Amino acid sequence: MFRVCRSFLQDIQTSLKLIRRNNKQIRLEKAKSMSNDPTSPSHVDLEDGVLYGLLKQVKHKSLLQESQPELTTVWCCNIEPKQTKSLLVFIRSFLIPFDNLPLSHVKRFNKKELTTPEGTSTVLQAILCSKEYLDTKEELQNLFHEHTYDNNSDLSEISIYETQIPVRPPPTKELAVEWSQKYWPLSWKGNPNHQYLKSVKFNIQREKSMIGQLLKTSKENGGLPVTIIARESESTSDDHEILAIGTDNRKQHPLQHSTMQAIAKVADSELKRRNNLAENENSNYIQQGKEENNYLCHNLLVYSTHEPCVMCAMALVHSRIGRIIYMKNMQNGSLESNYQLGDMDGLNWKFDIWRWIGEEDLKILAELDAVPSEQEI
Amino acid sequence: MDLTEHFQRVGLSLFVAFKALSINETPVACILVSKKSSKVISIGYNDTNRSLNGTRHAEFIAIDYILDNVEDTFPVDDLILYVTVEPCIMCASALKQVGIQCVVYGCGNDRFGGNGTVLSLHENNYGIIPGILRTEAIQLLRNFYIQENESAPDPKIKKNKELENKLYPEMDYGKYMNESEFIKIYGLERLNSTYINKKEITPVIGKGYRVSDLVSLDDVMGMPGLENMYSRDKKCSGPMTREAVAQDLDSFYRMFYAVDDEGDVTFGTHIKIIGSENKIEFIKEGSDRDTNEVKEPIENGVEKKRRKLSNEGHLH
Ligand SMILES: [Zn+2]
Ligand SMILES: [Zn+2]
C-alpha cells in the first residue's frame, strides 16, 4: 500500500482515502479456533464468511494465504527506558494526530538487550511515524528541536532511522509470532477478518429487496443480466435509493453489458441534471472538481445478477464503487472466478465483494437465466 | 523492418490526444484502421470529463463511432487499434470482445495496463506492438499534469541537466514479450539497441525522426470525426478549418524532442522556426539561440518529483 500511495502522489487526498480504505478492508484467513466465538452475533458465520445465510464474502485468494506481509516504512528511534514518558507525550501531541498510519496491530516499543563488553543494557526502540507523513529525517529532527528543548529529558539528540513494518495485521496467531520476530513486535487481537465480519453492517431487508428487484427486472427482460446501482438511503425506508438499472444490450452493441449500461445511466442522468441546473440559474453554475466529475459512483452500492466480466469489473474499479453483491458466478467472471478485480493490489481502488447465496433466489435466477455459462457478462 | 506506417498512425492518435488537451480531457487517444482498406475508420479520445462517466475511454469512443456511423455489427474482423497509451484492463477486455486484430501502442500504462503491464488480456486473442512514439505519449501526459497543476509556481522552462538522459522512464520490452516475439515484430536489428539496451524505437533502423516528419496536415484532415473535437474546442481553435488545424499541428510538433539515429531523445535540442512556412529546424544546445525559439517541453519541480515516483501515470 505504501508503494501504491507513493506513486499516486498527484492527488494526496485520494491517497489518504486509499490508506483508510485499505485499513478498513482487512481480509484474512479464517482461524479455526475462533469459529465458536461467543461474542459473534448470531447472523455471522465466521468460518465460512457468511452473513444471514445469504451473503458470502468474496476475498482475494492470494490474501487468504498471505505469508509475506506487505510492508511500509516508518521512522524509528532508540531511547533509554527513562525517556519513555516524554517521548510518548511528544508522539501523542505532534505525530499521532496527523499520521494516518494504522498502528493498532503494531506495538509502539521494542525492547532490545544490547550486549557490550561492559555488560548488557536495555534499549527501547520506538516507532515515531510513517515515512508517508514525514518525508525526511530532517523534518522529524526539527520537530524534536522545536518541542523538546526545554524539557528535562532531552530528546533532541536521539538518533532517528527507518525500519519496515507489516501494513496489515497478521491473519493467524502463528504468523503474528513469525512476523514479530522478523519485522517488529505485533499484537494479536484475534483474526482481523472475524473482527470485520462481526462489525460489517447490512440492512438485510433492503438487500433482499434489491435482489428481488434484480430478479424482477431480469424476468421482464427475458432473463437477461441486470445490474443496479443504488445509494444507501438515510431514511427508514425498506429500500436503498435506486439510481440506475442497467440491462444487457449486447444485441445492439457488443459492449453494452448490464454493468456498463448502469454506469452510463448514472452519468447521463447527472449530466442532464446539471444541464438543467445550468439553464435555470446559469450564472450560479459552477464547474465541479474532478472528484465530482469522474467519480459519480464513488462508494455506491452495486447489485448484479451475474459475476461481471473483466471489462465490467474494471469499469466498477474506475468508477470507484463501494460494494457489489452479485448472484451467479460465471466461468469468465472476474471477481471470484478469475483475477479478483475489485480486490486486487496495485489498482488504485478496491471495493467489497459479496455473493448472494439465498437458495430460493438462485433457483429463480437459474430458471430465468438466458445466458450460457461461458458468456462474458 | 520498416515501422514507418505504425509511427504515422500512432502519430495521428497522438495528434488527437494533443487535441484532447485543449478540451480538458486526459490526452490519451486512438484511431481504428481497417486492414483491408488501410483507411482510418474512426478516432477516439478520453471523454470522461465531459460525459461524467469514468469508463468513457478513447477505445470506447472509437468503437461506438463505428457502430453509430460505419458498421451495423461487431466484431469487425479487420481492425487495428493505434493508441497512445497501453489500453487499461477494461479496454483491453473490450477490444478482445469486439474482435480487434492488433493493438499498436505508445507508452505502457503502469497502473492499469491490460496489454502486458498489469494483465495480459491480449494473449491468445490479439497481437500487441508496444513502444511506438512512447516518449511522445508520456510527454503529452506530463503536459496534462502540469495543466492540471496550474498552481505550479513558475511554469517557465527550466533546464535540468541531471535529468536529461533519464527524462523518460525506460520501457522494459521483456515484460511484454520474449526475444523471439520481439524479433518477429521489430526485427533482429533492434534486439540489441531496444530490447537489451533500451534505446527508443525509430521508424527506420538507424535513422532518427521528428514527429513533424510523421504527421501531415492532409492525414490529420482525413480523420473522420475530428470535427466533433473542434466543435467542442470553443476557446482555442474554433471550428475545424484547414488553417485552424495547420496552426494546431504546428504547436503539436513543438511539444516533442527529436529522437536521433541512435534512438536517444535529444533533450538538448530546441526548436527554431524558419520563415513563414513554419519549417522547423532543430538546434543543438549551445549554438545560437534564435528569437523565434519555441518553448521546450516544460520541466519543473513538481513534475520532476512525480516522475521520480511514477512512470507514465495512472490516468487511463
Ligand atoms: Zn461485462
Ligand atoms: Zn481504458
XYZ file of C-alpha atoms in Angstrom, chain A residues 42-191:
150
model
C -25.974 -14.910 15.585
C -26.219 -13.868 11.923
C -22.465 -14.181 11.392
C -20.813 -17.404 10.272
C -17.155 -16.653 10.823
C -15.965 -19.986 9.498
C -17.428 -19.542 6.035
C -17.608 -15.763 5.919
C -21.387 -15.824 5.548
C -23.885 -13.319 6.928
C -27.575 -14.098 7.484
C -27.039 -17.282 5.499
C -27.411 -15.103 2.415
C -24.223 -13.154 1.803
C -20.898 -14.823 1.176
C -17.776 -12.740 1.464
C -15.569 -12.932 -1.646
C -11.918 -12.328 -0.987
C -8.713 -12.373 -2.918
C -7.409 -15.920 -2.825
C -3.788 -14.891 -2.571
C -4.566 -12.842 0.510
C -6.066 -15.840 2.185
C -2.593 -17.284 2.363
C -0.765 -14.054 2.990
C 2.527 -15.328 4.348
C 4.608 -12.436 3.051
C 3.239 -9.243 4.537
C 3.040 -6.010 2.607
C 5.482 -3.671 4.328
C 5.575 0.032 4.913
C 8.426 2.230 6.077
C 8.318 4.053 9.401
C 10.671 6.301 11.333
C 12.166 4.845 14.486
C 14.440 5.932 17.280
C 16.358 4.413 20.165
C 15.787 5.746 23.661
C 16.673 4.869 27.209
C 13.781 3.499 29.283
C 13.630 6.682 31.371
C 12.883 8.746 28.294
C 9.773 6.733 27.505
C 7.302 9.081 29.074
C 8.447 12.263 27.406
C 8.711 10.507 24.062
C 5.141 9.283 24.376
C 3.965 12.791 25.170
C 5.763 14.034 22.097
C 4.350 11.311 19.839
C 0.810 11.820 21.113
C 0.959 15.576 20.675
C 2.796 16.005 17.427
C 2.646 12.810 15.413
C -0.382 10.617 16.101
C -2.993 13.296 15.331
C -1.548 13.865 11.857
C -0.282 10.463 10.831
C -2.636 8.131 9.003
C -0.592 5.045 9.640
C -2.672 2.238 11.156
C -0.775 1.043 14.164
C -3.356 -0.840 16.150
C -1.693 -4.164 15.313
C 1.835 -2.867 15.925
C 3.466 -2.335 19.281
C 4.915 1.117 19.708
C 8.028 -0.037 21.582
C 10.517 -2.812 21.070
C 12.766 -3.732 23.971
C 16.279 -4.682 22.987
C 19.076 -6.068 25.114
C 22.421 -4.785 23.981
C 25.457 -6.769 24.981
C 28.683 -4.865 25.221
C 31.995 -5.758 26.899
C 30.796 -3.777 29.917
C 27.669 -5.861 30.286
C 24.130 -5.724 28.986
C 21.958 -2.671 28.766
C 18.369 -2.197 27.721
C 17.462 -0.005 24.789
C 13.969 0.829 23.703
C 13.244 1.139 20.014
C 10.187 3.238 19.306
C 8.110 3.848 16.187
C 7.611 7.550 15.631
C 5.533 7.945 12.492
C 5.188 6.796 8.906
C 7.545 7.947 6.223
C 4.397 8.756 4.330
C 3.676 11.511 6.849
C 7.175 12.911 7.219
C 9.290 12.513 4.148
C 12.698 13.257 5.599
C 14.607 12.720 8.772
C 15.278 16.457 8.956
C 11.598 17.298 9.293
C 11.342 14.938 12.223
C 14.509 16.268 13.836
C 13.216 19.805 13.504
C 10.038 18.785 15.269
C 12.068 17.375 18.123
C 14.162 20.507 18.350
C 11.146 22.752 18.369
C 9.203 20.923 21.014
C 11.549 19.228 23.422
C 14.397 21.630 24.039
C 13.159 22.968 27.380
C 12.204 19.552 28.575
C 14.326 17.781 31.193
C 14.828 14.540 29.349
C 16.380 15.797 26.201
C 15.055 14.110 23.131
C 16.569 16.458 20.619
C 19.711 14.386 20.235
C 18.217 10.946 19.682
C 19.148 9.107 16.533
C 16.409 8.515 14.002
C 16.398 5.764 11.427
C 13.902 3.908 9.270
C 12.504 0.418 9.530
C 9.790 -1.640 7.899
C 6.623 -2.984 9.469
C 3.669 -5.018 8.111
C 0.818 -2.814 6.876
C -1.958 -5.189 7.841
C -2.495 -7.277 10.949
C -1.274 -10.867 10.728
C -4.031 -13.294 9.697
C -3.123 -16.010 12.201
C -1.574 -16.257 15.620
C 1.323 -18.245 14.156
C 2.090 -15.524 11.627
C 1.828 -12.903 14.344
C 4.679 -14.661 16.138
C 6.686 -15.133 12.951
C 6.305 -11.543 11.747
C 7.030 -10.188 15.199
C 10.392 -11.896 15.153
C 11.152 -10.981 11.584
C 9.984 -7.345 11.446
C 8.623 -5.744 14.577
C 6.581 -6.854 17.616
C 2.934 -7.155 16.641
C -0.054 -7.690 18.838
C -2.523 -10.474 18.214
C -6.099 -9.385 18.715
C -7.801 -12.254 17.015
C -8.471 -12.853 13.353
